[in-house]
Amino acid sequence: GTVAARNRAKRGAEQLVVGKRRAVGATHRRCCEMSAANYGGPQVNPAADWYNDWSSRTPLVTRYTLQTLTVLYMFSWFSSASMALINIPYYTVFKFEIYRLILAPLFVDSFFSLLFIVISFSSMGARLEYSIGSAQVLALMGTLSLLTNLLFTFFCFLMATFGTYEALFFQCQGFWGVLMGLIVIECLESPDGHRRLFFLPTPIPTKYYPLALFALFTMFGGFNLGMALSMAVGFAYQKGYLDMIKPNSATIQRWEQGCLAQFTLRQNYISASSAAGAGAWSMEAPSGDGAGASPFAGIFGGGGGGGGGGQGQG
């Protein structure tokens, strides 16, 4: 009799707990329904809405580039494996780690550097991609990365030949090695007008803007050989000295029908046939002052009018 009474008491307690859980669940559902009714529908996530809006208007290569940089930077919090992306001539040549020549720009070493890259390249990369197409943008960034890092490796071995052996362990890293080359190309495409640089009161002629920006980076962060070489490659590319290695329209079409066929079906892929041409890439002068408006206005200062403040990572 005692055992039976204990069992009955136990079952009663379990039923009481189940009843309380059901009551709590019902109350939660009613609260959610009332909240949805009061606010006109289910609650939304502002961050998710911003990301979806950004993804819907950003071309494919620009979007994938920024997403990759962000993911690799977050990965670097937990692992040093991303250090294997840096172009260190000793490892690139003697360890035959040739992939560093292409992947070095994917290494991001600070949050502020990533932030400035995202803000600036979101605008610049999108305009460039709408202008020449996604495949051409990919080829251009690959060309800037490969040639910049090849030249960097060559100069480091040249310095080692003359006794500066530590040059074999110099590092060429970061997306600024590509971005500075793109800035040179952009400014030479539309050399007219002026831009403001940070806090400088005097506007700088657009064609000299990359040099002024590099001088500022050098003043605060020291000379950066990789960045200087990227600017040189961008100059050679825009002037036509590298036309022999540029993929022509027939090559781009073969890529889009072959190795890039799956990507052409994805959101905001800009095919070569639908690219807008120079009109999307060239900078337009704002009314009134004739200075070139820059996609970097929010970071490095706009054209003609007041320039914005900011800082960059060399």
mmCIF file with all atom_site columns, N, CA, C and O in Angstrom, residues 162-203:
data_model
loop_
_atom_site.group_PDB
_atom_site.id
_atom_site.type_symbol
_atom_site.label_atom_id
_atom_site.label_alt_id
_atom_site.label_comp_id
_atom_site.label_asym_id
_atom_site.label_entity_id
_atom_site.label_seq_id
_atom_site.pdbx_PDB_ins_code
_atom_site.Cartn_x
_atom_site.Cartn_y
_atom_site.Cartn_z
_atom_site.occupancy
_atom_site.B_iso_or_equiv
_atom_site.pdbx_formal_charge
_atom_site.auth_seq_id
_atom_site.auth_comp_id
_atom_site.auth_asym_id
_atom_site.auth_atom_id
_atom_site.pdbx_PDB_model_num
ATOM 1   N N  . PHE A 1 162 ? 72.467 41.345 -52.824 1.00 0.00 ? 162 PHE A N  1
ATOM 2   C CA . PHE A 1 162 ? 73.414 42.388 -52.431 1.00 0.00 ? 162 PHE A CA 1
ATOM 3   C C  . PHE A 1 162 ? 73.649 42.427 -50.922 1.00 0.00 ? 162 PHE A C  1
ATOM 4   O O  . PHE A 1 162 ? 74.168 43.414 -50.401 1.00 0.00 ? 162 PHE A O  1
ATOM 5   N N  . GLY A 1 163 ? 73.271 41.355 -50.251 1.00 0.00 ? 163 GLY A N  1
ATOM 6   C CA . GLY A 1 163 ? 73.630 41.227 -48.842 1.00 0.00 ? 163 GLY A CA 1
ATOM 7   C C  . GLY A 1 163 ? 72.520 41.432 -47.838 1.00 0.00 ? 163 GLY A C  1
ATOM 8   O O  . GLY A 1 163 ? 72.706 41.152 -46.644 1.00 0.00 ? 163 GLY A O  1
ATOM 9   N N  . THR A 1 164 ? 71.359 41.902 -48.266 1.00 0.00 ? 164 THR A N  1
ATOM 10  C CA . THR A 1 164 ? 70.239 42.104 -47.336 1.00 0.00 ? 164 THR A CA 1
ATOM 11  C C  . THR A 1 164 ? 69.427 40.806 -47.292 1.00 0.00 ? 164 THR A C  1
ATOM 12  O O  . THR A 1 164 ? 68.340 40.696 -47.861 1.00 0.00 ? 164 THR A O  1
ATOM 13  N N  . TYR A 1 165 ? 69.946 39.814 -46.590 1.00 0.00 ? 165 TYR A N  1
ATOM 14  C CA . TYR A 1 165 ? 69.336 38.480 -46.605 1.00 0.00 ? 165 TYR A CA 1
ATOM 15  C C  . TYR A 1 165 ? 67.972 38.453 -45.909 1.00 0.00 ? 165 TYR A C  1
ATOM 16  O O  . TYR A 1 165 ? 67.121 37.609 -46.217 1.00 0.00 ? 165 TYR A O  1
ATOM 17  N N  . GLU A 1 166 ? 67.751 39.379 -44.979 1.00 0.00 ? 166 GLU A N  1
ATOM 18  C CA . GLU A 1 166 ? 66.457 39.386 -44.295 1.00 0.00 ? 166 GLU A CA 1
ATOM 19  C C  . GLU A 1 166 ? 65.313 39.758 -45.234 1.00 0.00 ? 166 GLU A C  1
ATOM 20  O O  . GLU A 1 166 ? 64.140 39.555 -44.908 1.00 0.00 ? 166 GLU A O  1
ATOM 21  N N  . ALA A 1 167 ? 65.652 40.284 -46.419 1.00 0.00 ? 167 ALA A N  1
ATOM 22  C CA . ALA A 1 167 ? 64.606 40.632 -47.379 1.00 0.00 ? 167 ALA A CA 1
ATOM 23  C C  . ALA A 1 167 ? 63.831 39.400 -47.845 1.00 0.00 ? 167 ALA A C  1
ATOM 24  O O  . ALA A 1 167 ? 62.688 39.516 -48.282 1.00 0.00 ? 167 ALA A O  1
ATOM 25  N N  . LEU A 1 168 ? 64.447 38.216 -47.735 1.00 0.00 ? 168 LEU A N  1
ATOM 26  C CA . LEU A 1 168 ? 63.750 36.988 -48.115 1.00 0.00 ? 168 LEU A CA 1
ATOM 27  C C  . LEU A 1 168 ? 62.560 36.710 -47.211 1.00 0.00 ? 168 LEU A C  1
ATOM 28  O O  . LEU A 1 168 ? 61.687 35.897 -47.553 1.00 0.00 ? 168 LEU A O  1
ATOM 29  N N  . PHE A 1 169 ? 62.505 37.370 -46.070 1.00 0.00 ? 169 PHE A N  1
ATOM 30  C CA . PHE A 1 169 ? 61.404 37.158 -45.124 1.00 0.00 ? 169 PHE A CA 1
ATOM 31  C C  . PHE A 1 169 ? 60.511 38.389 -45.009 1.00 0.00 ? 169 PHE A C  1
ATOM 32  O O  . PHE A 1 169 ? 59.669 38.459 -44.115 1.00 0.00 ? 169 PHE A O  1
ATOM 33  N N  . PHE A 1 170 ? 60.689 39.350 -45.935 1.00 0.00 ? 170 PHE A N  1
ATOM 34  C CA . PHE A 1 170 ? 59.749 40.458 -46.002 1.00 0.00 ? 170 PHE A CA 1
ATOM 35  C C  . PHE A 1 170 ? 58.378 39.913 -46.401 1.00 0.00 ? 170 PHE A C  1
ATOM 36  O O  . PHE A 1 170 ? 58.280 38.862 -47.044 1.00 0.00 ? 170 PHE A O  1
ATOM 37  N N  . GLN A 1 171 ? 57.339 40.653 -46.032 1.00 0.00 ? 171 GLN A N  1
ATOM 38  C CA . GLN A 1 171 ? 55.980 40.177 -46.271 1.00 0.00 ? 171 GLN A CA 1
ATOM 39  C C  . GLN A 1 171 ? 55.217 41.119 -47.192 1.00 0.00 ? 171 GLN A C  1
ATOM 40  O O  . GLN A 1 171 ? 55.273 42.329 -47.048 1.00 0.00 ? 171 GLN A O  1
ATOM 41  N N  . CYS A 1 172 ? 54.516 40.521 -48.137 1.00 0.00 ? 172 CYS A N  1
ATOM 42  C CA . CYS A 1 172 ? 53.579 41.254 -48.990 1.00 0.00 ? 172 CYS A CA 1
ATOM 43  C C  . CYS A 1 172 ? 52.194 40.670 -48.723 1.00 0.00 ? 172 CYS A C  1
ATOM 44  O O  . CYS A 1 172 ? 51.950 39.495 -49.014 1.00 0.00 ? 172 CYS A O  1
ATOM 45  N N  . GLN A 1 173 ? 51.322 41.472 -48.162 1.00 0.00 ? 173 GLN A N  1
ATOM 46  C CA . GLN A 1 173 ? 50.052 40.936 -47.687 1.00 0.00 ? 173 GLN A CA 1
ATOM 47  C C  . GLN A 1 173 ? 48.972 42.001 -47.759 1.00 0.00 ? 173 GLN A C  1
ATOM 48  O O  . GLN A 1 173 ? 49.246 43.180 -47.891 1.00 0.00 ? 173 GLN A O  1
ATOM 49  N N  . GLY A 1 174 ? 47.730 41.555 -47.660 1.00 0.00 ? 174 GLY A N  1
ATOM 50  C CA . GLY A 1 174 ? 46.607 42.462 -47.547 1.00 0.00 ? 174 GLY A CA 1
ATOM 51  C C  . GLY A 1 174 ? 46.014 42.903 -48.873 1.00 0.00 ? 174 GLY A C  1
ATOM 52  O O  . GLY A 1 174 ? 46.698 42.969 -49.892 1.00 0.00 ? 174 GLY A O  1
ATOM 53  N N  . PHE A 1 175 ? 44.730 43.207 -48.836 1.00 0.00 ? 175 PHE A N  1
ATOM 54  C CA . PHE A 1 175 ? 44.005 43.578 -50.047 1.00 0.00 ? 175 PHE A CA 1
ATOM 55  C C  . PHE A 1 175 ? 44.393 44.957 -50.562 1.00 0.00 ? 175 PHE A C  1
ATOM 56  O O  . PHE A 1 175 ? 44.082 45.300 -51.699 1.00 0.00 ? 175 PHE A O  1
ATOM 57  N N  . TRP A 1 176 ? 45.078 45.749 -49.726 1.00 0.00 ? 176 TRP A N  1
ATOM 58  C CA . TRP A 1 176 ? 45.520 47.052 -50.212 1.00 0.00 ? 176 TRP A CA 1
ATOM 59  C C  . TRP A 1 176 ? 46.505 46.913 -51.366 1.00 0.00 ? 176 TRP A C  1
ATOM 60  O O  . TRP A 1 176 ? 46.650 47.830 -52.176 1.00 0.00 ? 176 TRP A O  1
ATOM 61  N N  . GLY A 1 177 ? 47.181 45.777 -51.457 1.00 0.00 ? 177 GLY A N  1
ATOM 62  C CA . GLY A 1 177 ? 48.079 45.538 -52.584 1.00 0.00 ? 177 GLY A CA 1
ATOM 63  C C  . GLY A 1 177 ? 47.346 45.480 -53.903 1.00 0.00 ? 177 GLY A C  1
ATOM 64  O O  . GLY A 1 177 ? 47.922 45.774 -54.959 1.00 0.00 ? 177 GLY A O  1
ATOM 65  N N  . VAL A 1 178 ? 46.079 45.099 -53.891 1.00 0.00 ? 178 VAL A N  1
ATOM 66  C CA . VAL A 1 178 ? 45.234 45.131 -55.084 1.00 0.00 ? 178 VAL A CA 1
ATOM 67  C C  . VAL A 1 178 ? 44.501 46.454 -55.183 1.00 0.00 ? 178 VAL A C  1
ATOM 68  O O  . VAL A 1 178 ? 44.388 47.045 -56.268 1.00 0.00 ? 178 VAL A O  1
ATOM 69  N N  . LEU A 1 179 ? 44.021 46.939 -54.046 1.00 0.00 ? 179 LEU A N  1
ATOM 70  C CA . LEU A 1 179 ? 43.196 48.136 -54.036 1.00 0.00 ? 179 LEU A CA 1
ATOM 71  C C  . LEU A 1 179 ? 43.946 49.373 -54.525 1.00 0.00 ? 179 LEU A C  1
ATOM 72  O O  . LEU A 1 179 ? 43.387 50.210 -55.244 1.00 0.00 ? 179 LEU A O  1
ATOM 73  N N  . MET A 1 180 ? 45.224 49.501 -54.170 1.00 0.00 ? 180 MET A N  1
ATOM 74  C CA . MET A 1 180 ? 45.984 50.666 -54.627 1.00 0.00 ? 180 MET A CA 1
ATOM 75  C C  . MET A 1 180 ? 46.158 50.650 -56.143 1.00 0.00 ? 180 MET A C  1
ATOM 76  O O  . MET A 1 180 ? 46.136 51.702 -56.791 1.00 0.00 ? 180 MET A O  1
ATOM 77  N N  . GLY A 1 181 ? 46.327 49.480 -56.720 1.00 0.00 ? 181 GLY A N  1
ATOM 78  C CA . GLY A 1 181 ? 46.398 49.387 -58.173 1.00 0.00 ? 181 GLY A CA 1
ATOM 79  C C  . GLY A 1 181 ? 45.089 49.799 -58.827 1.00 0.00 ? 181 GLY A C  1
ATOM 80  O O  . GLY A 1 181 ? 45.075 50.477 -59.861 1.00 0.00 ? 181 GLY A O  1
ATOM 81  N N  . LEU A 1 182 ? 43.965 49.415 -58.213 1.00 0.00 ? 182 LEU A N  1
ATOM 82  C CA . LEU A 1 182 ? 42.665 49.805 -58.738 1.00 0.00 ? 182 LEU A CA 1
ATOM 83  C C  . LEU A 1 182 ? 42.449 51.314 -58.630 1.00 0.00 ? 182 LEU A C  1
ATOM 84  O O  . LEU A 1 182 ? 41.840 51.922 -59.505 1.00 0.00 ? 182 LEU A O  1
ATOM 85  N N  . ILE A 1 183 ? 42.932 51.909 -57.539 1.00 0.00 ? 183 ILE A N  1
ATOM 86  C CA . ILE A 1 183 ? 42.814 53.365 -57.383 1.00 0.00 ? 183 ILE A CA 1
ATOM 87  C C  . ILE A 1 183 ? 43.576 54.073 -58.496 1.00 0.00 ? 183 ILE A C  1
ATOM 88  O O  . ILE A 1 183 ? 43.096 55.060 -59.069 1.00 0.00 ? 183 ILE A O  1
ATOM 89  N N  . VAL A 1 184 ? 44.770 53.590 -58.814 1.00 0.00 ? 184 VAL A N  1
ATOM 90  C CA . VAL A 1 184 ? 45.560 54.192 -59.893 1.00 0.00 ? 184 VAL A CA 1
ATOM 91  C C  . VAL A 1 184 ? 44.800 54.094 -61.218 1.00 0.00 ? 184 VAL A C  1
ATOM 92  O O  . VAL A 1 184 ? 44.709 55.074 -61.971 1.00 0.00 ? 184 VAL A O  1
ATOM 93  N N  . ILE A 1 185 ? 44.246 52.931 -61.497 1.00 0.00 ? 185 ILE A N  1
ATOM 94  C CA . ILE A 1 185 ? 43.503 52.751 -62.746 1.00 0.00 ? 185 ILE A CA 1
ATOM 95  C C  . ILE A 1 185 ? 42.308 53.691 -62.792 1.00 0.00 ? 185 ILE A C  1
ATOM 96  O O  . ILE A 1 185 ? 42.038 54.337 -63.815 1.00 0.00 ? 185 ILE A O  1
ATOM 97  N N  . GLU A 1 186 ? 41.594 53.788 -61.680 1.00 0.00 ? 186 GLU A N  1
ATOM 98  C CA . GLU A 1 186 ? 40.423 54.659 -61.618 1.00 0.00 ? 186 GLU A CA 1
ATOM 99  C C  . GLU A 1 186 ? 40.792 56.118 -61.860 1.00 0.00 ? 186 GLU A C  1
ATOM 100 O O  . GLU A 1 186 ? 40.148 56.818 -62.648 1.00 0.00 ? 186 GLU A O  1
ATOM 101 N N  . CYS A 1 187 ? 41.830 56.577 -61.185 1.00 0.00 ? 187 CYS A N  1
ATOM 102 C CA . CYS A 1 187 ? 42.217 57.988 -61.314 1.00 0.00 ? 187 CYS A CA 1
ATOM 103 C C  . CYS A 1 187 ? 42.745 58.309 -62.711 1.00 0.00 ? 187 CYS A C  1
ATOM 104 O O  . CYS A 1 187 ? 42.520 59.410 -63.222 1.00 0.00 ? 187 CYS A O  1
ATOM 105 N N  . LEU A 1 188 ? 43.426 57.378 -63.344 1.00 0.00 ? 188 LEU A N  1
ATOM 106 C CA . LEU A 1 188 ? 43.933 57.619 -64.690 1.00 0.00 ? 188 LEU A CA 1
ATOM 107 C C  . LEU A 1 188 ? 42.820 57.525 -65.732 1.00 0.00 ? 188 LEU A C  1
ATOM 108 O O  . LEU A 1 188 ? 42.936 58.110 -66.819 1.00 0.00 ? 188 LEU A O  1
ATOM 109 N N  . GLU A 1 189 ? 41.749 56.789 -65.418 1.00 0.00 ? 189 GLU A N  1
ATOM 110 C CA . GLU A 1 189 ? 40.610 56.729 -66.331 1.00 0.00 ? 189 GLU A CA 1
ATOM 111 C C  . GLU A 1 189 ? 39.911 58.081 -66.406 1.00 0.00 ? 189 GLU A C  1
ATOM 112 O O  . GLU A 1 189 ? 39.389 58.464 -67.450 1.00 0.00 ? 189 GLU A O  1
ATOM 113 N N  . SER A 1 190 ? 39.876 58.812 -65.288 1.00 0.00 ? 190 SER A N  1
ATOM 114 C CA . SER A 1 190 ? 39.241 60.134 -65.237 1.00 0.00 ? 190 SER A CA 1
ATOM 115 C C  . SER A 1 190 ? 40.183 61.086 -64.509 1.00 0.00 ? 190 SER A C  1
ATOM 116 O O  . SER A 1 190 ? 39.979 61.387 -63.324 1.00 0.00 ? 190 SER A O  1
ATOM 117 N N  . PRO A 1 191 ? 41.232 61.548 -65.171 1.00 0.00 ? 191 PRO A N  1
ATOM 118 C CA . PRO A 1 191 ? 42.266 62.337 -64.489 1.00 0.00 ? 191 PRO A CA 1
ATOM 119 C C  . PRO A 1 191 ? 41.886 63.779 -64.190 1.00 0.00 ? 191 PRO A C  1
ATOM 120 O O  . PRO A 1 191 ? 42.585 64.455 -63.448 1.00 0.00 ? 191 PRO A O  1
ATOM 121 N N  . ASP A 1 192 ? 40.790 64.267 -64.783 1.00 0.00 ? 192 ASP A N  1
ATOM 122 C CA . ASP A 1 192 ? 40.400 65.656 -64.565 1.00 0.00 ? 192 ASP A CA 1
ATOM 123 C C  . ASP A 1 192 ? 39.775 65.831 -63.181 1.00 0.00 ? 192 ASP A C  1
ATOM 124 O O  . ASP A 1 192 ? 39.286 64.881 -62.573 1.00 0.00 ? 192 ASP A O  1
ATOM 125 N N  . GLY A 1 193 ? 39.756 67.064 -62.710 1.00 0.00 ? 193 GLY A N  1
ATOM 126 C CA . GLY A 1 193 ? 39.145 67.360 -61.434 1.00 0.00 ? 193 GLY A CA 1
ATOM 127 C C  . GLY A 1 193 ? 40.116 67.229 -60.279 1.00 0.00 ? 193 GLY A C  1
ATOM 128 O O  . GLY A 1 193 ? 41.324 67.017 -60.459 1.00 0.00 ? 193 GLY A O  1
ATOM 129 N N  . HIS A 1 194 ? 39.589 67.381 -59.085 1.00 0.00 ? 194 HIS A N  1
ATOM 130 C CA . HIS A 1 194 ? 40.388 67.353 -57.865 1.00 0.00 ? 194 HIS A CA 1
ATOM 131 C C  . HIS A 1 194 ? 39.683 66.515 -56.808 1.00 0.00 ? 194 HIS A C  1
ATOM 132 O O  . HIS A 1 194 ? 38.480 66.271 -56.893 1.00 0.00 ? 194 HIS A O  1
ATOM 133 N N  . ARG A 1 195 ? 40.474 66.099 -55.817 1.00 0.00 ? 195 ARG A N  1
ATOM 134 C CA . ARG A 1 195 ? 39.934 65.386 -54.663 1.00 0.00 ? 195 ARG A CA 1
ATOM 135 C C  . ARG A 1 195 ? 40.583 65.911 -53.394 1.00 0.00 ? 195 ARG A C  1
ATOM 136 O O  . ARG A 1 195 ? 41.729 66.363 -53.412 1.00 0.00 ? 195 ARG A O  1
ATOM 137 N N  . ARG A 1 196 ? 39.840 65.813 -52.319 1.00 0.00 ? 196 ARG A N  1
ATOM 138 C CA . ARG A 1 196 ? 40.403 66.155 -51.018 1.00 0.00 ? 196 ARG A CA 1
ATOM 139 C C  . ARG A 1 196 ? 40.913 64.883 -50.352 1.00 0.00 ? 196 ARG A C  1
ATOM 140 O O  . ARG A 1 196 ? 40.311 63.827 -50.467 1.00 0.00 ? 196 ARG A O  1
ATOM 141 N N  . LEU A 1 197 ? 42.000 65.012 -49.646 1.00 0.00 ? 197 LEU A N  1
ATOM 142 C CA . LEU A 1 197 ? 42.619 63.883 -48.969 1.00 0.00 ? 197 LEU A CA 1
ATOM 143 C C  . LEU A 1 197 ? 42.649 64.158 -47.471 1.00 0.00 ? 197 LEU A C  1
ATOM 144 O O  . LEU A 1 197 ? 43.366 65.049 -47.003 1.00 0.00 ? 197 LEU A O  1
ATOM 145 N N  . PHE A 1 198 ? 41.835 63.405 -46.737 1.00 0.00 ? 198 PHE A N  1
ATOM 146 C CA . PHE A 1 198 ? 41.767 63.547 -45.287 1.00 0.00 ? 198 PHE A CA 1
ATOM 147 C C  . PHE A 1 198 ? 41.545 65.003 -44.887 1.00 0.00 ? 198 PHE A C  1
ATOM 148 O O  . PHE A 1 198 ? 40.648 65.667 -45.368 1.00 0.00 ? 198 PHE A O  1
ATOM 149 N N  . PHE A 1 199 ? 42.434 65.480 -44.034 1.00 0.00 ? 199 PHE A N  1
ATOM 150 C CA . PHE A 1 199 ? 42.282 66.802 -43.455 1.00 0.00 ? 199 PHE A CA 1
ATOM 151 C C  . PHE A 1 199 ? 42.978 67.893 -44.265 1.00 0.00 ? 199 PHE A C  1
ATOM 152 O O  . PHE A 1 199 ? 42.970 69.052 -43.855 1.00 0.00 ? 199 PHE A O  1
ATOM 153 N N  . LEU A 1 200 ? 43.602 67.565 -45.379 1.00 0.00 ? 200 LEU A N  1
ATOM 154 C CA . LEU A 1 200 ? 44.331 68.558 -46.159 1.00 0.00 ? 200 LEU A CA 1
ATOM 155 C C  . LEU A 1 200 ? 43.363 69.601 -46.712 1.00 0.00 ? 200 LEU A C  1
ATOM 156 O O  . LEU A 1 200 ? 42.348 69.247 -47.320 1.00 0.00 ? 200 LEU A O  1
ATOM 157 N N  . PRO A 1 201 ? 43.652 70.880 -46.516 1.00 0.00 ? 201 PRO A N  1
ATOM 158 C CA . PRO A 1 201 ? 42.710 71.919 -46.955 1.00 0.00 ? 201 PRO A CA 1
ATOM 159 C C  . PRO A 1 201 ? 42.703 72.145 -48.458 1.00 0.00 ? 201 PRO A C  1
ATOM 160 O O  . PRO A 1 201 ? 41.743 72.675 -49.002 1.00 0.00 ? 201 PRO A O  1
ATOM 161 N N  . THR A 1 202 ? 43.768 71.757 -49.140 1.00 0.00 ? 202 THR A N  1
ATOM 162 C CA . THR A 1 202 ? 43.894 72.011 -50.575 1.00 0.00 ? 202 THR A CA 1
ATOM 163 C C  . THR A 1 202 ? 43.537 70.764 -51.375 1.00 0.00 ? 202 THR A C  1
ATOM 164 O O  . THR A 1 202 ? 44.113 69.698 -51.148 1.00 0.00 ? 202 THR A O  1
ATOM 165 N N  . PRO A 1 203 ? 42.592 70.848 -52.308 1.00 0.00 ? 203 PRO A N  1
ATOM 166 C CA . PRO A 1 203 ? 42.281 69.686 -53.155 1.00 0.00 ? 203 PRO A CA 1
ATOM 167 C C  . PRO A 1 203 ? 43.479 69.258 -53.985 1.00 0.00 ? 203 PRO A C  1
ATOM 168 O O  . PRO A 1 203 ? 44.302 70.074 -54.382 1.00 0.00 ? 203 PRO A O  1
#
